[in-house]
PDB file of C-alpha atoms and ligand atoms in Angstrom:
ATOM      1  CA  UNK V   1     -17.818 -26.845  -0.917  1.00 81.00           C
ATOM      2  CA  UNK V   2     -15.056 -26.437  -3.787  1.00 96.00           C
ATOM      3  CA  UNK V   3     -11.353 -25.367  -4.000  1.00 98.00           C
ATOM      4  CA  UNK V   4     -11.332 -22.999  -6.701  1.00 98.00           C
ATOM      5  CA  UNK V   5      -7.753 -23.148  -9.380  1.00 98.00           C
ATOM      6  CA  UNK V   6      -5.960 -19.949  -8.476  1.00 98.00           C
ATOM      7  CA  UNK V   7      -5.099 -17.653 -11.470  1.00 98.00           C
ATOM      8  CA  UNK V   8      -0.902 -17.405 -11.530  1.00 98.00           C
ATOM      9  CA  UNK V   9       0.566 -14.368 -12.799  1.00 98.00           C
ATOM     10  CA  UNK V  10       1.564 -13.156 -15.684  1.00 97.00           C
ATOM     11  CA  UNK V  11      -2.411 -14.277 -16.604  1.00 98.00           C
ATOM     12  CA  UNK V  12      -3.775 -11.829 -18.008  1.00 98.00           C
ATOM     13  CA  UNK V  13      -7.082 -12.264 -16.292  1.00 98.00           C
ATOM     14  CA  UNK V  14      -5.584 -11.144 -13.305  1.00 98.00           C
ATOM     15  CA  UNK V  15      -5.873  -7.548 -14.571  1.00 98.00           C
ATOM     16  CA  UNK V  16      -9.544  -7.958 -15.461  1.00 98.00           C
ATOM     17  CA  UNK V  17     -11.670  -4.800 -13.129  1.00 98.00           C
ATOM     18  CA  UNK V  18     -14.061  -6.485 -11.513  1.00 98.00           C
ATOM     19  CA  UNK V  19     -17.762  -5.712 -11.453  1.00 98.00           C
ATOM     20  CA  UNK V  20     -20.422  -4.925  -8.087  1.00 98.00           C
ATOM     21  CA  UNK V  21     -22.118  -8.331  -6.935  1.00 98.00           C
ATOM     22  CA  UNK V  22     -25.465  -7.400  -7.803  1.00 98.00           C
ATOM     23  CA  UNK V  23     -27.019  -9.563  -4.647  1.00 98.00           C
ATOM     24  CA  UNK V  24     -25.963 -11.321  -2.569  1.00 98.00           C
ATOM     25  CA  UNK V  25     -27.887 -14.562  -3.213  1.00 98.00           C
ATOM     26  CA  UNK V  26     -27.425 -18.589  -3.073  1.00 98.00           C
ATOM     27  CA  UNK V  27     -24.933 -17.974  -5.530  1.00 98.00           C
ATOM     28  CA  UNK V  28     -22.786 -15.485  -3.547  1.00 98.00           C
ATOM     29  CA  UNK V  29     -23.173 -17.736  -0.430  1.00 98.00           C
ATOM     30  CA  UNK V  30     -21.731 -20.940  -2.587  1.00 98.00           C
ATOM     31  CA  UNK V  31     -18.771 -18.502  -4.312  1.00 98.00           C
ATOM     32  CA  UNK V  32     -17.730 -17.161  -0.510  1.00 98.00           C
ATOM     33  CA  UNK V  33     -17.885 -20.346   1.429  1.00 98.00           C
ATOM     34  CA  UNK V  34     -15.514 -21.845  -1.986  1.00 98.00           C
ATOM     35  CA  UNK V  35     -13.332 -18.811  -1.482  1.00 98.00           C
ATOM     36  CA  UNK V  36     -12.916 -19.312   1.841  1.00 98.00           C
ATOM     37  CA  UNK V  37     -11.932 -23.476   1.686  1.00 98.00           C
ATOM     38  CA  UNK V  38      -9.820 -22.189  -0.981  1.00 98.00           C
ATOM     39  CA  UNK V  39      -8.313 -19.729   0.856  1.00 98.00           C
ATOM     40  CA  UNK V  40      -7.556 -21.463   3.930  1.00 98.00           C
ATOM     41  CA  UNK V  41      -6.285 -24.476   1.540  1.00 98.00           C
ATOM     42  CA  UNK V  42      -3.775 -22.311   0.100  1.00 98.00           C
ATOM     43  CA  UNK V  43      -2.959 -21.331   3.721  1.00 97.00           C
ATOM     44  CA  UNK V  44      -3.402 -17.780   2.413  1.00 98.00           C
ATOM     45  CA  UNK V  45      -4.653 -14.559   4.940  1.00 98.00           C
ATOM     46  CA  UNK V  46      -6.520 -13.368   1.959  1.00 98.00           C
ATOM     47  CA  UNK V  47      -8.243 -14.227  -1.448  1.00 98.00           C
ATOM     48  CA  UNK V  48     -10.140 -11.668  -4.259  1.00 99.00           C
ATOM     49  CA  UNK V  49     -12.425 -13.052  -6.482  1.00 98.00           C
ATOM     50  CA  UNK V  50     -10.671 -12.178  -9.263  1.00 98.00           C
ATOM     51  CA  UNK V  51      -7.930 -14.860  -8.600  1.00 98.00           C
ATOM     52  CA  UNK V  52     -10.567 -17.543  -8.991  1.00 98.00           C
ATOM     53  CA  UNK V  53     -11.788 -16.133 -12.472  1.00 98.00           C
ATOM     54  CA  UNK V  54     -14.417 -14.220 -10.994  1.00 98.00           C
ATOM     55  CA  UNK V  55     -14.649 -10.889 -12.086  1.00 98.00           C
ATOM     56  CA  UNK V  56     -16.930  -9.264  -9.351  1.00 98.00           C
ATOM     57  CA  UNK V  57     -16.234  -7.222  -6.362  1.00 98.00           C
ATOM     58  CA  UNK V  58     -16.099 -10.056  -3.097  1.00 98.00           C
ATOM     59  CA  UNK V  59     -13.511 -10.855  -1.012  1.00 98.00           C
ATOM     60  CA  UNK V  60     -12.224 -12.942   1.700  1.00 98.00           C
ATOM     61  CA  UNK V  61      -9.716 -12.443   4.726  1.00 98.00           C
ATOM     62  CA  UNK V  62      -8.639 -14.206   7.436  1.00 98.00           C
ATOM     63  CA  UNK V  63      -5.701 -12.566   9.473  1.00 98.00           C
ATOM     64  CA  UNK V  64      -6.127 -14.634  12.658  1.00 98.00           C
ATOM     65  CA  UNK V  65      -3.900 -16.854  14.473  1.00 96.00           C
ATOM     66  CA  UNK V  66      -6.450 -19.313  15.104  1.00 97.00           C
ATOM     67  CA  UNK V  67      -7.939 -19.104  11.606  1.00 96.00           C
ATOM     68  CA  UNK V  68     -11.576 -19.400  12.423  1.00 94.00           C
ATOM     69  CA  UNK V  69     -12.195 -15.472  12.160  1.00 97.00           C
ATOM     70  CA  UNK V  70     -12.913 -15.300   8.246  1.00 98.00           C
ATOM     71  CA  UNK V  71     -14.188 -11.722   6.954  1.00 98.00           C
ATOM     72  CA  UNK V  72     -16.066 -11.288   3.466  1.00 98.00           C
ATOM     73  CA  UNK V  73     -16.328  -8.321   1.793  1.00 98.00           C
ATOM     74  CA  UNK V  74     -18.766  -7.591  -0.620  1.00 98.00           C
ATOM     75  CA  UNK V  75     -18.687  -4.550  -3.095  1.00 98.00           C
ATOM     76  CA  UNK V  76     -15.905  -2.861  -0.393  1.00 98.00           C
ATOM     77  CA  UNK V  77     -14.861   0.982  -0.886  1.00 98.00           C
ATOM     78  CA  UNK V  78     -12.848   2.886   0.125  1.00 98.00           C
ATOM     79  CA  UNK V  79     -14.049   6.081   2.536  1.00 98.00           C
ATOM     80  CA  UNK V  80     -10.907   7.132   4.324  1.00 98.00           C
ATOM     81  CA  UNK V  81      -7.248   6.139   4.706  1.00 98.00           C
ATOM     82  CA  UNK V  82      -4.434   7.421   6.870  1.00 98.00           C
ATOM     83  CA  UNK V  83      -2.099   9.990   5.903  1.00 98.00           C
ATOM     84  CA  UNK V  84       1.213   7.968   7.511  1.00 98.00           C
ATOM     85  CA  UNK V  85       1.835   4.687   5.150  1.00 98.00           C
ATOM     86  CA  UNK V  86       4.423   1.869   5.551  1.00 97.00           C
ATOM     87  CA  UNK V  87       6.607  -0.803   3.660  1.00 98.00           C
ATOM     88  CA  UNK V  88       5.520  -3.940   3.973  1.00 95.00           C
ATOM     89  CA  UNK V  89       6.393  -7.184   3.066  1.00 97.00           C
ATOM     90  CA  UNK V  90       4.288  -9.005   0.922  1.00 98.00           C
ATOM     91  CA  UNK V  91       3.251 -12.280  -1.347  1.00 98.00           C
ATOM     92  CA  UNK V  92       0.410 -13.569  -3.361  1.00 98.00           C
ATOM     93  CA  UNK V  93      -1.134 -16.580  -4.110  1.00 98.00           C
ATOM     94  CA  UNK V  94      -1.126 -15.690  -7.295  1.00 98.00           C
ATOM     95  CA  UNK V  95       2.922 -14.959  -7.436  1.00 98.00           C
ATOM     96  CA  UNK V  96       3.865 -18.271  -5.156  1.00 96.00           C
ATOM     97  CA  UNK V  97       7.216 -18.073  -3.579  1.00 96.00           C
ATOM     98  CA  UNK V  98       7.592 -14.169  -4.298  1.00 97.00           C
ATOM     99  CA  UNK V  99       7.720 -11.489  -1.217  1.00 98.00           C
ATOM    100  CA  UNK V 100       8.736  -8.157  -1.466  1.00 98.00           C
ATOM    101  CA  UNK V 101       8.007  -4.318   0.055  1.00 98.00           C
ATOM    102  CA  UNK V 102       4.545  -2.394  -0.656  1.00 98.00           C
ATOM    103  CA  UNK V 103       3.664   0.951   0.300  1.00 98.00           C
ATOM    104  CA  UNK V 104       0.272   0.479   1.978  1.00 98.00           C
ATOM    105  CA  UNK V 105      -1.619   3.091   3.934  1.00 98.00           C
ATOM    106  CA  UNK V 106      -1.099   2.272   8.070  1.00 98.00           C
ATOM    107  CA  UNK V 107      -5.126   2.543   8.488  1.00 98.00           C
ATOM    108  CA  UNK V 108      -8.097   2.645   6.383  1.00 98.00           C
ATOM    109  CA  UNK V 109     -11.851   2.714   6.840  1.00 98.00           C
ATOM    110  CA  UNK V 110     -13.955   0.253   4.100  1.00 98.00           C
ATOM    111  CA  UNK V 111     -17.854   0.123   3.661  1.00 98.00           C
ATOM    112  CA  UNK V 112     -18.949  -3.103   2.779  1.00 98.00           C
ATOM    113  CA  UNK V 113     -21.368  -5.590   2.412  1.00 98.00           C
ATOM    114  CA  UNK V 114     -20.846  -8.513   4.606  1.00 98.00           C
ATOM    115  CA  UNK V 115     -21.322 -12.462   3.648  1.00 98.00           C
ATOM    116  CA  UNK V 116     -25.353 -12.068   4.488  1.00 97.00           C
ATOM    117  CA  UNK V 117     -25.814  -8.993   2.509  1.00 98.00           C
ATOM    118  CA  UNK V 118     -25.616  -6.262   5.694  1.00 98.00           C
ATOM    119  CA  UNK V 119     -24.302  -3.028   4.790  1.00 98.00           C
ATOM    120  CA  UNK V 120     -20.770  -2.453   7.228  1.00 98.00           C
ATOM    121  CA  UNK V 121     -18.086   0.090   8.262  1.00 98.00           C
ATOM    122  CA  UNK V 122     -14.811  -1.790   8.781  1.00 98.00           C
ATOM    123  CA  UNK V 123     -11.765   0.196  10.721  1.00 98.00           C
ATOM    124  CA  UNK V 124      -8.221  -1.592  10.073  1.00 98.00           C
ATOM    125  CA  UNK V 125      -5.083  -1.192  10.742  1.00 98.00           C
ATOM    126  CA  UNK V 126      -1.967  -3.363  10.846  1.00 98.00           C
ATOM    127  CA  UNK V 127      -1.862  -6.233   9.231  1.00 98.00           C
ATOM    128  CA  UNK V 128      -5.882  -6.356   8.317  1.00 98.00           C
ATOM    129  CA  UNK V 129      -5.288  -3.080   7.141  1.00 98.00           C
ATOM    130  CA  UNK V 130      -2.067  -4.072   4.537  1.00 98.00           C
ATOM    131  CA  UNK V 131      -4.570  -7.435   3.211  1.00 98.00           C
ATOM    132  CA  UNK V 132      -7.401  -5.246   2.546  1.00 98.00           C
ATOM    133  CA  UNK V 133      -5.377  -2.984   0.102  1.00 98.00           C
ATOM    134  CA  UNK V 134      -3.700  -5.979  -1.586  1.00 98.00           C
ATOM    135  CA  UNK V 135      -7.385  -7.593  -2.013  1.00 98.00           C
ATOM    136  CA  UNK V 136      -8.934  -4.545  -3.148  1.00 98.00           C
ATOM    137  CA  UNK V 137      -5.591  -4.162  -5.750  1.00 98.00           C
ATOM    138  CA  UNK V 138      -6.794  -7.455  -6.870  1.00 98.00           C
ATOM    139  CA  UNK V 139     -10.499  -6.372  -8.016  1.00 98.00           C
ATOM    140  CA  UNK V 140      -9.139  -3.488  -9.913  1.00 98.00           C
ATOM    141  CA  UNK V 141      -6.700  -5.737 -12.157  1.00 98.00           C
ATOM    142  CA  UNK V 142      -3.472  -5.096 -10.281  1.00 98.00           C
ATOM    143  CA  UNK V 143      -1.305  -7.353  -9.045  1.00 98.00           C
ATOM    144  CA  UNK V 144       1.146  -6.657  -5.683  1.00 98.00           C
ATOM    145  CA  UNK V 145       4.413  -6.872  -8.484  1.00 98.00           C
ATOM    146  CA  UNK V 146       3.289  -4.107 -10.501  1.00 98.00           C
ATOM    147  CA  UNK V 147       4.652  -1.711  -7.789  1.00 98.00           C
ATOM    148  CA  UNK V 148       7.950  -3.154  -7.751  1.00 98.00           C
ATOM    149  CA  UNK V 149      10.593  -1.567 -10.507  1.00 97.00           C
ATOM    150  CA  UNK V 150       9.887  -3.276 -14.127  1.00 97.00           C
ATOM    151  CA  UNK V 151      12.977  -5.028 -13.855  1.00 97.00           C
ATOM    152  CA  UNK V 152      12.323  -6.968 -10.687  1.00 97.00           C
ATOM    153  CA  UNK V 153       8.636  -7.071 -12.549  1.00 97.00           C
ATOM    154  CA  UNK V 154      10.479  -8.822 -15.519  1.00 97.00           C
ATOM    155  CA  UNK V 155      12.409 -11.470 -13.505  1.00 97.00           C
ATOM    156  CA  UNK V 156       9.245 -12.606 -11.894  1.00 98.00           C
ATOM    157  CA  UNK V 157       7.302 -13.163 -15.061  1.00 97.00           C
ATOM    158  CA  UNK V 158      10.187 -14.540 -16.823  1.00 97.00           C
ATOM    159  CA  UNK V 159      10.458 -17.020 -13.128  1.00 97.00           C
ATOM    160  CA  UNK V 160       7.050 -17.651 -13.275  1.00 97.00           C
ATOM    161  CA  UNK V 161       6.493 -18.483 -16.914  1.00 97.00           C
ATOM    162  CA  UNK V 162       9.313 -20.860 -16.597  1.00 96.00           C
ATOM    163  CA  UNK V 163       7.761 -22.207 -13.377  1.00 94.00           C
ATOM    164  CA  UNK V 164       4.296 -22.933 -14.960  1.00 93.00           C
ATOM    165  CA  UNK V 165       6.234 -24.003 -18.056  1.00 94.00           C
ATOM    166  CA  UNK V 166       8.201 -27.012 -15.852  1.00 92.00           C
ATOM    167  CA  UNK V 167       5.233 -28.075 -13.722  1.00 88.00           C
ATOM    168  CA  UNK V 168       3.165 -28.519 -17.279  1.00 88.00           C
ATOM    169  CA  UNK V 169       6.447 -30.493 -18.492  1.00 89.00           C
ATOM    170  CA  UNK V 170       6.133 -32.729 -15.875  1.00 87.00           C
ATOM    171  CA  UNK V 171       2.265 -33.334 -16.080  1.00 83.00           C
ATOM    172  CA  UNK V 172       3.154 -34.718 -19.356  1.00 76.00           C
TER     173      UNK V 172
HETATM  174  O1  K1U G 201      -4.207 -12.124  -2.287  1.00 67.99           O
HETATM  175  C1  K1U G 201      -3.556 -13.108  -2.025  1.00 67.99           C
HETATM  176  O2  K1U G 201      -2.981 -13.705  -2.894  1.00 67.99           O
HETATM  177  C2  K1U G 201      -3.429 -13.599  -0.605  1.00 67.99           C
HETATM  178  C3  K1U G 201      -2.186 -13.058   0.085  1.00 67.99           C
HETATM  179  C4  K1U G 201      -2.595 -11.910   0.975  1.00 67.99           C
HETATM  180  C5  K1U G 201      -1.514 -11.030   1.515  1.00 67.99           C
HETATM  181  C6  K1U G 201      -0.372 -11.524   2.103  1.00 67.99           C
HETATM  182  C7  K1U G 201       0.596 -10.672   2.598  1.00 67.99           C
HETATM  183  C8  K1U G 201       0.415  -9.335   2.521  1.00 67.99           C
HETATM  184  C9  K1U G 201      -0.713  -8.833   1.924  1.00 67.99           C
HETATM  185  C10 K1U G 201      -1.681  -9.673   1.438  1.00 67.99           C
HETATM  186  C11 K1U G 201      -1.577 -14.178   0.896  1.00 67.99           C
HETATM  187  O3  K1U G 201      -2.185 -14.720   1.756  1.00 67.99           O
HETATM  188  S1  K1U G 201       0.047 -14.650   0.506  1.00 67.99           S
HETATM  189  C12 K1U G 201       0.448 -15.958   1.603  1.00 67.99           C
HETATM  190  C13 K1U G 201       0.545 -15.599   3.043  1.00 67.99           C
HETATM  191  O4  K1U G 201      -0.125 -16.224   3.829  1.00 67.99           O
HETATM  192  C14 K1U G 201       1.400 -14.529   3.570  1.00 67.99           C
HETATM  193  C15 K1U G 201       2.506 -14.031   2.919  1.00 67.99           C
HETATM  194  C16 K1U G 201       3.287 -13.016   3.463  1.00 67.99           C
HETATM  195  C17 K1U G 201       2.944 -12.474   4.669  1.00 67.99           C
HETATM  196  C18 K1U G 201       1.833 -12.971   5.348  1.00 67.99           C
HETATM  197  C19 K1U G 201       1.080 -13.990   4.816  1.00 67.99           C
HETATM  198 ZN1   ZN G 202      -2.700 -11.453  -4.010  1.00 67.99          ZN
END
């Protein structure tokens, strides 16, 4: 097992489109179970692939109080979504220290491949529902802050740029 450095916004890597896994293989297996110490490291509910550099379509979630219910999802689409949707308050491990409102649909229905390769139909709602749609954001390049107004958008990057800015200062 690894933790994996998390990608900070404004990289640009974060708006990378990720790719299908192509199998799910020793490889996969090693890149989940390092997503998911990661994860839980970060004390995050969620984590794409595509904030550890990796630019294919995996991801893993854990909404549980008890944190021993993790849930991967492997090349994950789409097939139906509600018509009601909701604000919700969100962050990012990728944005540390910045929550704000999302429009996310109140329930969706995702096909998936699971962590040992079995094809799956996932129903969510709630607060499953609202991780799923920031993960699968992730894989297509976008990041939570890119549906806030581009001046909120601005003072973020210009926050975070000075953030990563000081905490390389100090390494020095
Ligand atoms: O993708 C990520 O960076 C993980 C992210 C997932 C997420 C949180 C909240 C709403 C949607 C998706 C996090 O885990 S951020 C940290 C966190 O644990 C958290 C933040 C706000 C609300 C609930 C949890
Ligand atoms: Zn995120």
């Amino acid at each position: 097992m690894a933790l994996l450095p998390i990608l900070c916004y404004p990289d640009p890597k974060l708006h990378k489109v990720a790719k299908p896994v192509q199998a799910v293989d020793a490889r996969v297996h090693q890149l989940v179970s390092d997503m998911l110490e990661t994860m839980y490291e970060a004390k995050g509910i969620g984590l794409a692939a595509t904030q550890v550099d990796v630019h294919e379509r995996l991801i893993v979630i854990d909404v549980s109080e008890d944190r021993q219910q993790p849930l991967v999802l492997i090349n994950p689409a789409l097939v139906w979504t509600s018509p009601e949707t909701h604000l919700n308050e969100e962050g990012c491990l990728s944005v540390p220290g910045i929550y704000d409102g999302v429009q996310r649909f109140d329930a969706i229905k995702v096909t998936a491949l699971d962590g040992a390769g079995k094809s799956r139909t996932l129903e969510a709602d709630g607060m499953l529902a609202v991780c799923i749609q920031h993960e699968m954001d992730h894989l297509l390049g976008k990041v939570f802050v890119e549906y806030l107004s581009p001046l909120k958008r601005n003072r973020i990057k210009t926050k975070m740029l000075k953030a990563q800015r000081e905490e390389r200062d100090d390494k020095d």
